[in-house]
Amino acid sequence: MVSGMSTPEMTAGLHLIGEQATRAAAKAKVQAAKSISIEDVSVSYALERSARRCVLENISLEIEEGEFVVLLGETGCGKSTLLRMLLGQERPTAGQISVAGSRVERVDARSGYVPQRYSLFPDRSVLDNLMMGPLTSKFHILGRLRPSYWEARRAVKAEAFRQITHMGLQASDAGKYPYQLSGGMQQRVAIAQALMMKNRVLLMDEAFSALDPSTRSSLQRLLRSVWSETRPTVVFVTHNTAEALFLGTRLIVLARESKDDACGSRVTLDMKLAEGGMTLRTHGQEFLDLVEHVEAVSCGQRLTAPGERRTASDAWGEELGRVEPVRVSPEDGVRQ
Amino acid sequence: MTNLSPFDIQARPNRLLAQALSCVLFVVCIGLYMHTSVERHKENAEDRVVPSGHQLVAGIRSAVLEPAEEDDYIPAESASTWERLRHSMIWKDTASSGGRFFISLALLIPFVVLAVHIGLFPWFGAGFLRFFLFFDKIVALSLLPILFIAFGIDQWSKIALIVIGVAPTMILDVTQMVKAVPQEQIVKAFTLDANNFDVAYRVVFRQVLPQVINSLRLNLKPMMLFLFAGEMIAASDGLAYRIAIMRRHMGMDVILPYVLWVALLLFLIDFSLRVINRRLHPWFQA
Amino acid sequence: MQSKRLGTFSLLCSLALLVGFSDAATASAQAPTFTVGWSVYAGWNPYFYMQKSGILKKWADKYGIAIKVQRFDYAASLDSFVAKNIDACAMTNMEALDMPAAAGVDSTAIIVGDYSNGNDAVLVRDNLTFQTLPSKPVMLVQKTVSEYLLERGMVLNGQQAQLGKLHLINTSDSDIVAAFLNNKSNEAVVTWKPLVSQIVADKSVHSIFDSSKIPGEIMDLMVVRSEVLNTPNGQKFARALTGAWYETIQQVAAGQANALKYSAAASGDSVESYKEQLKTTALFVSPKSAVDFTDGPEVQQKMDLVRLFCFKHGLLGQGIHSVDDVAIAYPNGTVQGNKARVRLRFNSAYMQAAEQGKL
Ligand SMILES: Nc1ncnc2c1ncn2[C@@H]1O[C@H](COP(=O)(O)OP(=O)(O)OP(=O)(O)O)[C@@H](O)[C@H]1O
Ligand SMILES: [Mg+2]
């Protein structure tokens, strides 16, 4: 078991938690700051004739500092809605949300954001897009008239160029406008733009959905490596289960029990994933089974009880004989 | 063989032919004009309704080289052509109409800024949007007597007429543009620690500016229409003033060059705005 | 296939054209029709009554023709007359000279209906006089009898030298009352009745000059295109129109209730207001008075003043380099200007026929 962990395949694979490791981890988690906490959040929209459409129903989630959460679910299940709430773009109908230690009331700079479309400012070059965040946070509108602006600008510019090369772009791309970039390059810049702010929370809504498979996988690798460097908290919305399994350290599936308007989505699967990312190549049949399971859950064919939290191999643990089931109690969120 | 059918959407006319075709209607118009002119002059050698080439040339000469009737005469011998041009009727009228036009253009700027606020800030929207929706439907010309009381009959009533006529439409138009800016952009700007004014001016305004300029280009003609209406109702100089005066004795030989001159000026303003737009906003597609 | 379709299209077009032409043709085959244009003015409003009362139809029937009467805006009526869309038109002597005549449309005045005897006035605020006028803006419809009146006022008050210093603001007659009254900084205005009456209702405004000081210089004429008059049907038209006019105007002058009511209604005035306007209109009620005026020497003197004014202000057009190039012929055979270029004729023959009861 322990020797298994030392092989690269194993470290990159499922999270294997022994009795001791679990306890140590539990202690650490209690001390770790909660990066995002969602308490009993419900969201519903008014339809015509006083009817209401309930989108999210009693969602409670605690996300810890440095977790990479992937949010999965059928279209229309409310993933983007949840993200909007986290951003502060909208307020939940009931319940409350805090990010980085305080309640979310309005959109502000505590979290970075990478949307699927319109992620860059079309009227600014790549360089200006990257510099915008750090510069505006120091110099608001007329503050740019101060002489110290130019000094700061020089510093930020150097940082921006570092990000550009870091993101695998050419320095010559710096002067280009977004419309001159391919979709993949645009998303690289968008991620860099958010990283420039050095936020501890990063919210991404289907950021890679419009990309071709090879660009997508290279961006996935990029995101993973960027994440492992500074370990921000990431909430990543996607439709793609394989992507989710590769990127995340925690997988959350939202699904509705029925198509009724009064019935909103709940968390139907909340599962811890292996840190190194899980792919078909690394995990073969196990990976395929997991994909099948997640997809069945997200389209409501198989339901796990709300609030239940598992590791990836919970359902397959016996067959594989390598993983112990892990459950989270609703009160303290501590693994037993 | 090229496909010459006019009702074929997929036709590919060759360049030369297409160019030639684009001139046809101009040629037809000029031809029709000349034909009518010649016919009318056969019947009445002094016809003024459709002036002949000679009459037009004389009209243009007097408009371009001779001072307006109300000004001092400049003898042709003692003055250079440039000096005569400087004191000519068309110069004087263009300068005074142009002044009014550009002042009103400048006065539209605060309204565009207001429109950005209306589209972006909910409280501004609540306060102004409905009012301008209503105000836009008011026919500005019918307010003239009120404008006379408020602004006198000089310059400012004409400028007010233009601004009142065009500003509400511009405001509604710009408000629409601002609302069409994707929410993602605004949210993103806030996550980059922008404050409200950064978002308004450095994100949204910058993005809609090329569209605003395009909207302005479309509004040039209404502006000119309002200016003409104002100048025809009460003025002592200006392009439309001259046209109104010339109409009193059917001076079509001066009116026609004036009309073409105004068209040319508008075209040039439009063209330069287009060029400026392209230069200033290389990122703006379409 | 393509060409066949095009063929059908052009066939349809030419059919439509044919139908259009034959329509026009059948219309003109009926009784010869003439059109008279007029616009709102105390001396012309009776044309409205003339048509409504059936007097015009009676006279037209007598000569076996049809006469249509059409009300226009003044400027539009002149445009139509010059463009030869109408055959006769009511206008002042000044416009007769600078519009049709100067545009080469040979015209004949067959009825001299009246002259303005106080209808047009120079109005000022405060105690402005002709001496102090040149420094102030003056609102008026430029290049019309208003400007003529103002200049005559200046000349008769010894201010000829100051003429060039006048600051004129061309103001549309539809807005002149509101524009003048609503702003105290406007100090002078030249206009005509009933606008004059509306303005002097403001007690701070008074008249310093009006057309009664230049009697006979602003005449109101019925002008017919000479080429129409030179056809037999055209002469019938002139006779019918003259006959109808004198029958009408005598009823108006006699104060017949309907005549006044319709004439006042023509300009949307009350009968009272219309009567007031008539007081300052010197109507030639009897054909004899009109003939005497037209045949007399005075007309030529007055027309001379008017034509010089028109020439000085370029109203005769760019191409006219001498005032004599738009010549005027009078009933006694004299010609003012170049004999080869007679463009405006005064013809008293029809008024004489009316006088002698030969219509
Ligand atoms: N403003 C609104 N008014 C009414 N209903 C809304 C509104 N916004 C979202 N919804 C509803 O909420 C549901 C969730 O929308 P949301 O965009 O969050 O879905 P999603 O999970 O992001 O879907 P996708 O994967 O297709 O992006 C949808 O059914 C939608 O109809
Ligand atoms: Mg979505």
Short mmCIF file of C-alpha atoms in Angstrom, two decimals, chain B residues 46 48, chain C residues 94-107 303-304 307-308 310-311 315-317 319-330 335-345:
data_model
loop_
_atom_site.label_atom_id
_atom_site.label_comp_id
_atom_site.label_asym_id
_atom_site.label_seq_id
_atom_site.Cartn_x
_atom_site.Cartn_y
_atom_site.Cartn_z
CA GLU B 46 -34.21 82.96 -68.95
CA ARG B 48 -34.41 79.96 -63.47
CA MET C 94 -42.79 93.41 -56.51
CA GLU C 95 -42.99 89.64 -56.75
CA ALA C 96 -44.55 89.90 -60.20
CA LEU C 97 -41.34 91.60 -61.23
CA ASP C 98 -38.76 89.54 -59.41
CA MET C 99 -40.31 86.09 -59.69
CA PRO C 100 -42.03 85.33 -63.01
CA ALA C 101 -40.85 88.36 -64.97
CA ALA C 102 -37.22 88.08 -63.92
CA ALA C 103 -37.31 84.34 -64.54
CA GLY C 104 -38.30 84.99 -68.13
CA VAL C 105 -41.95 84.04 -67.75
CA ASP C 106 -43.78 86.79 -69.62
CA SER C 107 -46.64 87.84 -67.35
CA MET C 303 -42.97 100.71 -60.45
CA ASP C 304 -39.74 102.52 -61.11
CA ARG C 307 -37.75 97.81 -59.98
CA LEU C 308 -34.74 99.78 -58.79
CA CYS C 310 -35.29 94.73 -56.94
CA PHE C 311 -32.26 95.35 -59.07
CA LEU C 315 -33.70 90.02 -57.02
CA LEU C 316 -33.71 90.15 -60.78
CA GLY C 317 -31.16 87.35 -60.86
CA GLY C 319 -27.68 87.16 -65.19
CA ILE C 320 -29.38 90.57 -65.21
CA HIS C 321 -26.80 93.31 -65.45
CA SER C 322 -29.09 96.25 -66.06
CA VAL C 323 -32.37 97.19 -64.51
CA ASP C 324 -33.70 97.73 -68.03
CA ASP C 325 -33.29 94.06 -68.88
CA VAL C 326 -36.58 93.26 -67.20
CA ALA C 327 -38.80 95.76 -68.92
CA ILE C 328 -42.37 96.70 -68.02
CA ALA C 329 -45.04 97.69 -70.53
CA TYR C 330 -47.97 99.94 -69.62
CA VAL C 335 -42.17 100.71 -71.91
CA GLN C 336 -39.93 101.05 -68.89
CA GLY C 337 -36.62 99.55 -69.91
CA ASN C 338 -35.39 97.64 -72.92
CA LYS C 339 -38.23 97.35 -75.44
CA ALA C 340 -36.96 93.98 -76.65
CA ARG C 341 -37.13 92.55 -73.15
CA VAL C 342 -40.63 93.27 -71.95
CA ARG C 343 -41.44 90.72 -69.26
CA LEU C 344 -44.23 92.29 -67.23
CA ARG C 345 -47.26 93.95 -68.76
#
